[in-house]
GROMACS .gro file of C-alpha atoms in nm:
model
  318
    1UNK     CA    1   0.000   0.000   0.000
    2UNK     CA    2   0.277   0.277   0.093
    3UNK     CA    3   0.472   0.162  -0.225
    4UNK     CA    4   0.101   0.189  -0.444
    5UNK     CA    5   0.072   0.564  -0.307
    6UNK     CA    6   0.426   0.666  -0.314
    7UNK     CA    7   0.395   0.579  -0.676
    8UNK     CA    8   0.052   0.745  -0.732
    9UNK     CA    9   0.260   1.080  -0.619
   10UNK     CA   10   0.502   1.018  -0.862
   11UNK     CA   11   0.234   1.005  -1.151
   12UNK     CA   12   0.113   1.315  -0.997
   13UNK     CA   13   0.448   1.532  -0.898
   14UNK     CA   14   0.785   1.526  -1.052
   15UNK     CA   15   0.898   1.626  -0.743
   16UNK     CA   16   0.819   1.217  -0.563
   17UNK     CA   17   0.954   1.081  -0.873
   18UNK     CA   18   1.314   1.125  -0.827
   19UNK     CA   19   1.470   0.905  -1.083
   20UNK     CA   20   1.265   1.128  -1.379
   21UNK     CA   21   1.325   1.450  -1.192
   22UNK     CA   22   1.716   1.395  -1.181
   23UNK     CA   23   1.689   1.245  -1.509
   24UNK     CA   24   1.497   1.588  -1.672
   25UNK     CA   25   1.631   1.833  -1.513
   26UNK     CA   26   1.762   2.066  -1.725
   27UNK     CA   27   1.470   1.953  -2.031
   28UNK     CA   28   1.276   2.072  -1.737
   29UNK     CA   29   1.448   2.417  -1.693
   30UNK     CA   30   1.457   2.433  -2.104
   31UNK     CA   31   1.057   2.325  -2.205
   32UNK     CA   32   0.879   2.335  -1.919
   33UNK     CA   33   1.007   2.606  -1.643
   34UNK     CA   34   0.704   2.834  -1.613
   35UNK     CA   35   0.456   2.453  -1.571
   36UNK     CA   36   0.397   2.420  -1.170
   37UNK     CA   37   0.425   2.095  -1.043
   38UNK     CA   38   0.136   1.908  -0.937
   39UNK     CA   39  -0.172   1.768  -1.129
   40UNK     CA   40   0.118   1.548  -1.369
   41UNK     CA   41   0.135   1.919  -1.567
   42UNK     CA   42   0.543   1.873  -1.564
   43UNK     CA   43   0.489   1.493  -1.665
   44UNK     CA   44   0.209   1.597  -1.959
   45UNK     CA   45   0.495   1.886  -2.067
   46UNK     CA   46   0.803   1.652  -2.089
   47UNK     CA   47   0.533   1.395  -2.295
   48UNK     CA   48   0.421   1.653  -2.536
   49UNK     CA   49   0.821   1.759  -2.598
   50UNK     CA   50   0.943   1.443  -2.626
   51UNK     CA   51   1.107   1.513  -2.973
   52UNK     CA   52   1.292   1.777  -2.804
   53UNK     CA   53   1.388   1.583  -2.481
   54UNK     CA   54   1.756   1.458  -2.403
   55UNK     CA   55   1.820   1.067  -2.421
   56UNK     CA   56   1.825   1.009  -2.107
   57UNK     CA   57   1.532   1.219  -1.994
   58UNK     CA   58   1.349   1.028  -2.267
   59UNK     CA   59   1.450   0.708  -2.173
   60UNK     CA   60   1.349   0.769  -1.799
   61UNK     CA   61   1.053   0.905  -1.910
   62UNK     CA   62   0.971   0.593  -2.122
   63UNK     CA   63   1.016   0.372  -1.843
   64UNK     CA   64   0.807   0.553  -1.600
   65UNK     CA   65   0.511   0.599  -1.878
   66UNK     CA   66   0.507   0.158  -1.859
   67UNK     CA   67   0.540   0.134  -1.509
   68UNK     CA   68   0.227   0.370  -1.464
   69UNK     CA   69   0.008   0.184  -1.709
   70UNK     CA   70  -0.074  -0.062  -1.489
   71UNK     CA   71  -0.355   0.129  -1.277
   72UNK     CA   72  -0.573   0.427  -1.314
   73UNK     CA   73  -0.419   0.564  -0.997
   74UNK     CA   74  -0.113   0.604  -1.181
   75UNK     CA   75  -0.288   0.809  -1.474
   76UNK     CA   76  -0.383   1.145  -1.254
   77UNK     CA   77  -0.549   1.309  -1.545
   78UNK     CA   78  -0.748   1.055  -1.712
   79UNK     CA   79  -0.873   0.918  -1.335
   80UNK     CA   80  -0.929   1.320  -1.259
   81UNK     CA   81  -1.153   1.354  -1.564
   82UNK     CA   82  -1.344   1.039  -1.519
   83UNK     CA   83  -1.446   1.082  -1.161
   84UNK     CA   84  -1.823   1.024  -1.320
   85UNK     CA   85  -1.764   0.785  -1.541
   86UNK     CA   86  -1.554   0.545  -1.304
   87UNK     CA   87  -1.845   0.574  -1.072
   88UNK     CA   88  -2.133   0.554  -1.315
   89UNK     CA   89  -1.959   0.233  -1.510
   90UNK     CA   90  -1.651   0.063  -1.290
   91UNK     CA   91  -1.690   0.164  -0.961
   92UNK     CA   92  -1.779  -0.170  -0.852
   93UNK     CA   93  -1.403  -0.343  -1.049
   94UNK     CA   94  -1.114  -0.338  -0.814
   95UNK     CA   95  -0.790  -0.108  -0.930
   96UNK     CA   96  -0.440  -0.257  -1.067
   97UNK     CA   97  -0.385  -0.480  -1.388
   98UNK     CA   98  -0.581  -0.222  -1.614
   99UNK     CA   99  -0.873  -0.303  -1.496
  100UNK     CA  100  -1.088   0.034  -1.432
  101UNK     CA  101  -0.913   0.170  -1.744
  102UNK     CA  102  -1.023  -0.160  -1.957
  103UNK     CA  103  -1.365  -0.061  -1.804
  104UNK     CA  104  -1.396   0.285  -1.946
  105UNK     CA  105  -1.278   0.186  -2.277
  106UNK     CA  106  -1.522  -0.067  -2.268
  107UNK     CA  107  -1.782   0.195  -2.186
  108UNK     CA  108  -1.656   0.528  -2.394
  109UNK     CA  109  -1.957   0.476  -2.656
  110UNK     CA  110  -2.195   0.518  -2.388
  111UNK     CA  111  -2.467   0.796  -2.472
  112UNK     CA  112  -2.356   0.984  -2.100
  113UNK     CA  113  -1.978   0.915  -2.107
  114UNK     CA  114  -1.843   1.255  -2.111
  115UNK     CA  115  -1.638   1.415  -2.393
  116UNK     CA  116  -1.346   1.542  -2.122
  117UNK     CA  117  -1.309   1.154  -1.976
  118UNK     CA  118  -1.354   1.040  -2.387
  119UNK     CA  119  -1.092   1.251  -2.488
  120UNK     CA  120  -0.838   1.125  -2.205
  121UNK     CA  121  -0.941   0.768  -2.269
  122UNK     CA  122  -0.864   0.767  -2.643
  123UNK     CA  123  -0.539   0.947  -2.552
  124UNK     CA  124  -0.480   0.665  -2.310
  125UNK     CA  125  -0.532   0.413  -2.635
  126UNK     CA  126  -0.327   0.608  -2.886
  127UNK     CA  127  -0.030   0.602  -2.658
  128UNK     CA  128  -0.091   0.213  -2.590
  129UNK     CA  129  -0.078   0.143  -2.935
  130UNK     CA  130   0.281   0.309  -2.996
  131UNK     CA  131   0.497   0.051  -2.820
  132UNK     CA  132   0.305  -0.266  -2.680
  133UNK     CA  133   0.489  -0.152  -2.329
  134UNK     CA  134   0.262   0.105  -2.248
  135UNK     CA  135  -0.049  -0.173  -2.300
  136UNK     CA  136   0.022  -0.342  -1.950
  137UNK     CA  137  -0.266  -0.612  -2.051
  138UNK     CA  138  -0.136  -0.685  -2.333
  139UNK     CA  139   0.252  -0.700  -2.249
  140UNK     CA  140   0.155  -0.913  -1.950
  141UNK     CA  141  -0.055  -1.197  -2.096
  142UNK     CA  142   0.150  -1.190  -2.431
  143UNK     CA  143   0.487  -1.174  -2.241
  144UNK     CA  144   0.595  -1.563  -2.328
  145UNK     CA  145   0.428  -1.552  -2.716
  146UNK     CA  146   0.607  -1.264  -2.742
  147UNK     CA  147   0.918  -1.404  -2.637
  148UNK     CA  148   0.846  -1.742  -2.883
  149UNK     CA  149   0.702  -1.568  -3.203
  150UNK     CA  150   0.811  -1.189  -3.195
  151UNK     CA  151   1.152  -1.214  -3.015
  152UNK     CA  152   1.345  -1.103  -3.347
  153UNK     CA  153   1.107  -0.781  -3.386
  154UNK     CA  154   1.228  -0.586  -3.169
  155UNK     CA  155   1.523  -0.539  -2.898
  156UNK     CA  156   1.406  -0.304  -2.588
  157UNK     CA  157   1.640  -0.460  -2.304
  158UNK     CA  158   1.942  -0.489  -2.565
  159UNK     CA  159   2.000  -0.093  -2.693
  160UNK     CA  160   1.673   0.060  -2.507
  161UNK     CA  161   1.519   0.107  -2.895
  162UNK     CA  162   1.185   0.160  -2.955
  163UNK     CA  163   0.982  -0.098  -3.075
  164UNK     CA  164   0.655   0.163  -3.213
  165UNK     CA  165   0.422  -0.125  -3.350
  166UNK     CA  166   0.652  -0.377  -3.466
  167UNK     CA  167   0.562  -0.614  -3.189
  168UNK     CA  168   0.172  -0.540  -3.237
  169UNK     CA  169   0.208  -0.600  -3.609
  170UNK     CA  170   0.382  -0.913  -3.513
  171UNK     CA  171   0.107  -1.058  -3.271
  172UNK     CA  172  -0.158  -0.973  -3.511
  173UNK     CA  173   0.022  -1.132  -3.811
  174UNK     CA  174   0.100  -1.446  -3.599
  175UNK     CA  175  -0.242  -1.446  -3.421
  176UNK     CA  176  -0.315  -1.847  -3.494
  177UNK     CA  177   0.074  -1.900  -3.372
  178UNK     CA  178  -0.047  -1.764  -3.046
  179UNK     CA  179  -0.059  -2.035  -2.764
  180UNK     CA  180  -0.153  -1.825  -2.434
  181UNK     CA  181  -0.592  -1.756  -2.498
  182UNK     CA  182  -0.544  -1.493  -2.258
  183UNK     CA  183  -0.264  -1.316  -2.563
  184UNK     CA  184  -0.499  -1.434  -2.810
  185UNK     CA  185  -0.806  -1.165  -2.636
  186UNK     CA  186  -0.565  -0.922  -2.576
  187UNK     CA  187  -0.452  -0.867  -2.939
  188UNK     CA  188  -0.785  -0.937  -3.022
  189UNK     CA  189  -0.843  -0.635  -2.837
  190UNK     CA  190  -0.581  -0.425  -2.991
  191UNK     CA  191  -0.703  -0.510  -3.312
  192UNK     CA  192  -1.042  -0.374  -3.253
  193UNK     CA  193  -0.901  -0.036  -3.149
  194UNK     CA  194  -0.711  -0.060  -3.482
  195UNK     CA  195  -1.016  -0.066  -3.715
  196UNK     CA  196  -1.223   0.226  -3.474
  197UNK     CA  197  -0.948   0.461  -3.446
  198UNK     CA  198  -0.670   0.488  -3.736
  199UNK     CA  199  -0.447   0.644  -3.487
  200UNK     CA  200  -0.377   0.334  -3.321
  201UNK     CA  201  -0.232   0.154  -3.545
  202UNK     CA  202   0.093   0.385  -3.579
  203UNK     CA  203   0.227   0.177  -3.903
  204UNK     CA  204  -0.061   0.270  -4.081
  205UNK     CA  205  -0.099   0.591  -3.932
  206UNK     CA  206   0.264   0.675  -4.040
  207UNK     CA  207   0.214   0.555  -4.397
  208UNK     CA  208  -0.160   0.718  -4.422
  209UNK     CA  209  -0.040   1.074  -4.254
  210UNK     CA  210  -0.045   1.279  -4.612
  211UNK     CA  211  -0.355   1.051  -4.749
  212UNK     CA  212  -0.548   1.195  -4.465
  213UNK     CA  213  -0.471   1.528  -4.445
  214UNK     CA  214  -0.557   1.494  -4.809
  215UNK     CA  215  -0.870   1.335  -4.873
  216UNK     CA  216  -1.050   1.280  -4.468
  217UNK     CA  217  -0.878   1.580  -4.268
  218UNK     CA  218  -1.236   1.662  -4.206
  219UNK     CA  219  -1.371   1.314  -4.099
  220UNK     CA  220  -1.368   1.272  -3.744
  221UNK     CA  221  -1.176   0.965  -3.612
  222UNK     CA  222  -1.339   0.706  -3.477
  223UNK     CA  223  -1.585   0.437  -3.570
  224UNK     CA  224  -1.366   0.345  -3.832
  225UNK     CA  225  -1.485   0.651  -4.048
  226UNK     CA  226  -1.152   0.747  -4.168
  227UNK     CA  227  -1.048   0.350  -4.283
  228UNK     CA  228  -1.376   0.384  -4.478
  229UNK     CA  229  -1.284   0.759  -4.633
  230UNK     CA  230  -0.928   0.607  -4.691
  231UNK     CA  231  -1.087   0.290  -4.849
  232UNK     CA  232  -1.314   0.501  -5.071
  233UNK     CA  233  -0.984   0.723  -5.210
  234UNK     CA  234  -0.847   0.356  -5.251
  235UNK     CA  235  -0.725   0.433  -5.608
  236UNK     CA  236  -0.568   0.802  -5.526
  237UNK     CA  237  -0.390   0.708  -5.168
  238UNK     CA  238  -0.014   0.627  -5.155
  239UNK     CA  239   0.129   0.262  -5.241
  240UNK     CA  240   0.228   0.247  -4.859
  241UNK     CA  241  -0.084   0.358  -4.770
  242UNK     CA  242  -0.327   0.181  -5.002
  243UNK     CA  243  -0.061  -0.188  -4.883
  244UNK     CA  244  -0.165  -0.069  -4.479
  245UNK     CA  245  -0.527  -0.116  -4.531
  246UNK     CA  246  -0.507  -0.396  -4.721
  247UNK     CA  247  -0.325  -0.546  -4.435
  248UNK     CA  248  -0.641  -0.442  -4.222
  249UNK     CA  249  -0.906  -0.506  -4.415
  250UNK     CA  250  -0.745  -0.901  -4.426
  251UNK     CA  251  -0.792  -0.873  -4.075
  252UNK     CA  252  -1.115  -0.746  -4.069
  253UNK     CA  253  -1.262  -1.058  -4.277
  254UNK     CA  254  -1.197  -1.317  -4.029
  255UNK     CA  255  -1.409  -1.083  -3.758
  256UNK     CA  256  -1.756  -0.939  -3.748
  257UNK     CA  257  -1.601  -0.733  -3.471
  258UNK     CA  258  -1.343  -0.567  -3.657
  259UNK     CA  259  -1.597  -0.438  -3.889
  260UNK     CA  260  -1.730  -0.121  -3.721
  261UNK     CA  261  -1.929   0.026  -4.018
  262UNK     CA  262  -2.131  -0.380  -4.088
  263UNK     CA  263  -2.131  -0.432  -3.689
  264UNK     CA  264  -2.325  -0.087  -3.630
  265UNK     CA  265  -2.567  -0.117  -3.951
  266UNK     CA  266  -2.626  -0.522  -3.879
  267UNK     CA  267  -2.667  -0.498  -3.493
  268UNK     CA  268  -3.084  -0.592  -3.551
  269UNK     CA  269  -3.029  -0.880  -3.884
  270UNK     CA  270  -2.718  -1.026  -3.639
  271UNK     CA  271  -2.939  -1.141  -3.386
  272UNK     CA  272  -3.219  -1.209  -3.559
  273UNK     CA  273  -3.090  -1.448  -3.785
  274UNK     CA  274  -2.755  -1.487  -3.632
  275UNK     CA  275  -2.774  -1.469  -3.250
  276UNK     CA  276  -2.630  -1.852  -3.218
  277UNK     CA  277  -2.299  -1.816  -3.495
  278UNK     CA  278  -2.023  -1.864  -3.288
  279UNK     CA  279  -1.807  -1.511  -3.453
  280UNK     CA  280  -1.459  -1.589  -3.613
  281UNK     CA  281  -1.344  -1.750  -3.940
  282UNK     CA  282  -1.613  -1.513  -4.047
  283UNK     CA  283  -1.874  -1.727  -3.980
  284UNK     CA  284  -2.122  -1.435  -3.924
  285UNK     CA  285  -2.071  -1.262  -4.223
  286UNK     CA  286  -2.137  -1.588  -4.438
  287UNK     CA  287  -2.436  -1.604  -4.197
  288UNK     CA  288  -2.545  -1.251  -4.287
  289UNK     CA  289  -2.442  -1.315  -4.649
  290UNK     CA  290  -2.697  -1.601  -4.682
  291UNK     CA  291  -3.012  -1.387  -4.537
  292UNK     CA  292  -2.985  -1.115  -4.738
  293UNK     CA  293  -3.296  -1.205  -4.939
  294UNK     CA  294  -3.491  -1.206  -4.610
  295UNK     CA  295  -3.766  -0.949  -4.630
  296UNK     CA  296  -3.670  -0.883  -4.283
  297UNK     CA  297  -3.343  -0.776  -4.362
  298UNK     CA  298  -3.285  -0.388  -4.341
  299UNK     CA  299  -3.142  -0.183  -4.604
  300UNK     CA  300  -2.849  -0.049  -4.439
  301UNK     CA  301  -2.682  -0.385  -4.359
  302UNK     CA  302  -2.737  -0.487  -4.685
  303UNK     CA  303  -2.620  -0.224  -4.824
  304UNK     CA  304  -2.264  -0.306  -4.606
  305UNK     CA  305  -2.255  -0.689  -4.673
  306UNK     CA  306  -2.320  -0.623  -5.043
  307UNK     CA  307  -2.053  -0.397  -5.047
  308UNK     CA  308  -1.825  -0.665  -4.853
  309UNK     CA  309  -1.922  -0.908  -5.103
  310UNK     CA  310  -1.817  -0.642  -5.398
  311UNK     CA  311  -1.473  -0.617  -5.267
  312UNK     CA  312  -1.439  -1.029  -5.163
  313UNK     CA  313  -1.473  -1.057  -5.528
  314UNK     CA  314  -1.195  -0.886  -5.620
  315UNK     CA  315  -0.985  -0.982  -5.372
  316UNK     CA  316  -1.034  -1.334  -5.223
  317UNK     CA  317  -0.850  -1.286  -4.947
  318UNK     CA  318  -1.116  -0.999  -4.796
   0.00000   0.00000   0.00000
C-alpha cells in the first residue's frame, strides 16, 4: 500500500519521482520552467516535448510511462476527468492490472460518457498502441508468445530502442501461432481499437499521414470513419498507404467485430438471424451473407454486406 501511493505521487508530482526529476532536469528548466508541479502538468509537458527531450530524460521518461500503465491511480489526469464515469460504469471493479481503465474503454460509446473523460481515454489508447509496453494487458498476458514468435522484432532490453508497433504488427500477423488464450483476447483487443481509431495503429498511421490530411482531414476519427474515407480514395492514396489497409481489411474478414461500419448497420439482422454463430473464421458474415434475401433484412446492412461481397470478389482474401 505505501509503495502503491508513493507511486501514485510520482504520476502526480515530478517532485516524488526522483529518478525522472534527476533524469529531466535541465529539459525541465529548457521546455517546461514556467509549468507548476502538481496535477502530472510537468509529466504531460516533458510527454508533449518528447522530440525535443535529451536521451536520457526520454529514456526515464519511457520507463516511468510503462510502469504507470498498470492502474488508473497512476494516470492522474485521465482518473481526474473520469471521476463520473468510473463511478457511473466501474466503480464496482477493483484497481491494478488495467482493470478500471479496460472498463472505461469498454464503456466510452456510452450515450452519458463525457467528452473530457472520452478525450483522455482515447489518448490513453493512442499512446498504448505506440509501443506494446505502455499496454500493460497486453505485455503481461502476451509476455511468453512474445518471447516465442516476436523475439526477433524488436530489442528493448538490448540498446533501449523503440519498438513503435513492430511487436503489435507481429502478434496480429501471428495471431493463430499464439498459444496463451489470454494473448490471443488481448490482441484481439488491440485489433479492434485498430479498425475504430486509425491512430492506433501507428504503421498505418505513419504511412496514411499525407492521405489523410488529403482526402479525410475533415472526418472525425473514430468508428472506423476514416479506414472507410481512406478505403473510398483507394485508387488516389499512396502505395504504402493503399498496402496498410489492405493489411487491415485481411484482418477485418476473419471478424464481425473488426468491422465497425457492418457491426453498427447489422446490430438488428445479427441477432435475428444470427444470434447462435459462434463469430470468427467469419462465420457471421457468411451467416449474414446467406439472409440477405430475407424481407426482414434492413437496407443499411445490406447495403454493407453487399458492399463486402463487392470487394471479396476482387480480392479473395477480404
Amino acid at each position: 500500500m505505501q509503495v502503491h501511493k508513493y507511486v501514485e505521487l510520482a504520476a502526480q508530482d515530478i517532485r516524488f519521482d526522483v529518478p525522472l526529476a534527476d533524469a529531466c532536469y535541465e529539459d525541465r528548466q529548457k521546455l517546461c520552467a514556467n509549468v507548476p508541479p502538481g496535477s502530472a502538468r510537468v509529466i504531460r509537458c516533458l510527454q508533449n516535448n518528447r522530440d525535443k527531450l535529451s536521451g536520457v530524460c526520454r529514456a526515464t521518461l519511457f520507463d516511468e510511462e510503462v510502469r504507470f500503465s498498470e492502474n488508473i491511480d497512476f494516470q492522474f489526469p485521465m482518473k481526474q476527468a473520469c471521476l463520473q464515469e468510473i463511478e457511473m460504469y466501474c466503480k464496482d471493479i477493483p484497481h491494478g492490472n488495467a482493470r478500471v481503465i479496460r472498463c472505461l474503454q469498454n464503456s466510452k460509446t456510452k450515450k452519458d460518457f463525457g467528452k473530457t473523460c472520452l478525450a483522455e481515454v482515447m489518448a490513453f489508447e493512442q499512446k498504448s498502441s505506440q509501443d506494446y509496453r505502455f499496454n500493460f494487458r497486453l505485455k503481461k498476458m502476451c509476455k511468453g508468445d512474445i518471447e516465442r514468435v516476436c523475439k526477433d522484432v524488436c530489442h528493448p532490453d538490448e540498446d533501449q530502442q523503440v519498438c513503435g508497433g513492430q511487436v503489435l504488427r507481429c502478434l496480429t500477423e501471428k495471431l493463430d501461432e499464439l498459444k496463451s488464450e489470454d494473448c490471443r483476447k488481448e490482441v484481439y483487443y488491440f485489433q479492434k481499437m485498430e479498425v475504430s481509431n486509425y491512430h492506433n495503429d501507428v504503421i498505418l498511421a505513419a504511412q496514411c499521414r499525407n492521405d489523410v490530411e488529403k482526402f479525410c482531414k475533415n472526418v472525425q476519427p473514430g468508428d472506423g470513419r476514416v479506414h472507410a474515407c481512406l478505403r473510398e480514395h483507394r485508387k488516389e492514396i499512396s502505395d504504402g498507404c493503399r498496402r496498410e489497409e489492405m493489411i487491415l481489411e485481411q484482418q477485418e474478414a476473419e471478424h464481425i467485430e473488426l468491422r465497425p461500419n457492418l457491426l453498427k448497420a447489422c446490430s438488428n439482422e445479427r441477432q435475428t438471424f444470427c444470434g447462435n454463430v459462434q463469430p470468427g473464421s467469419a462465420r457471421v458474415f457468411r451467416c449474414l451473407a446467406e439472409k440477405l434475401a430475407d424481407p426482414d433484412f434492413g437496407p443499411r446492412c445490406r447495403y454493407e454486406v453487399i458492399s463486402k461481397l463487392q470487394r471479396r470478389q476482387a480480392n479473395w482474401k477480404l
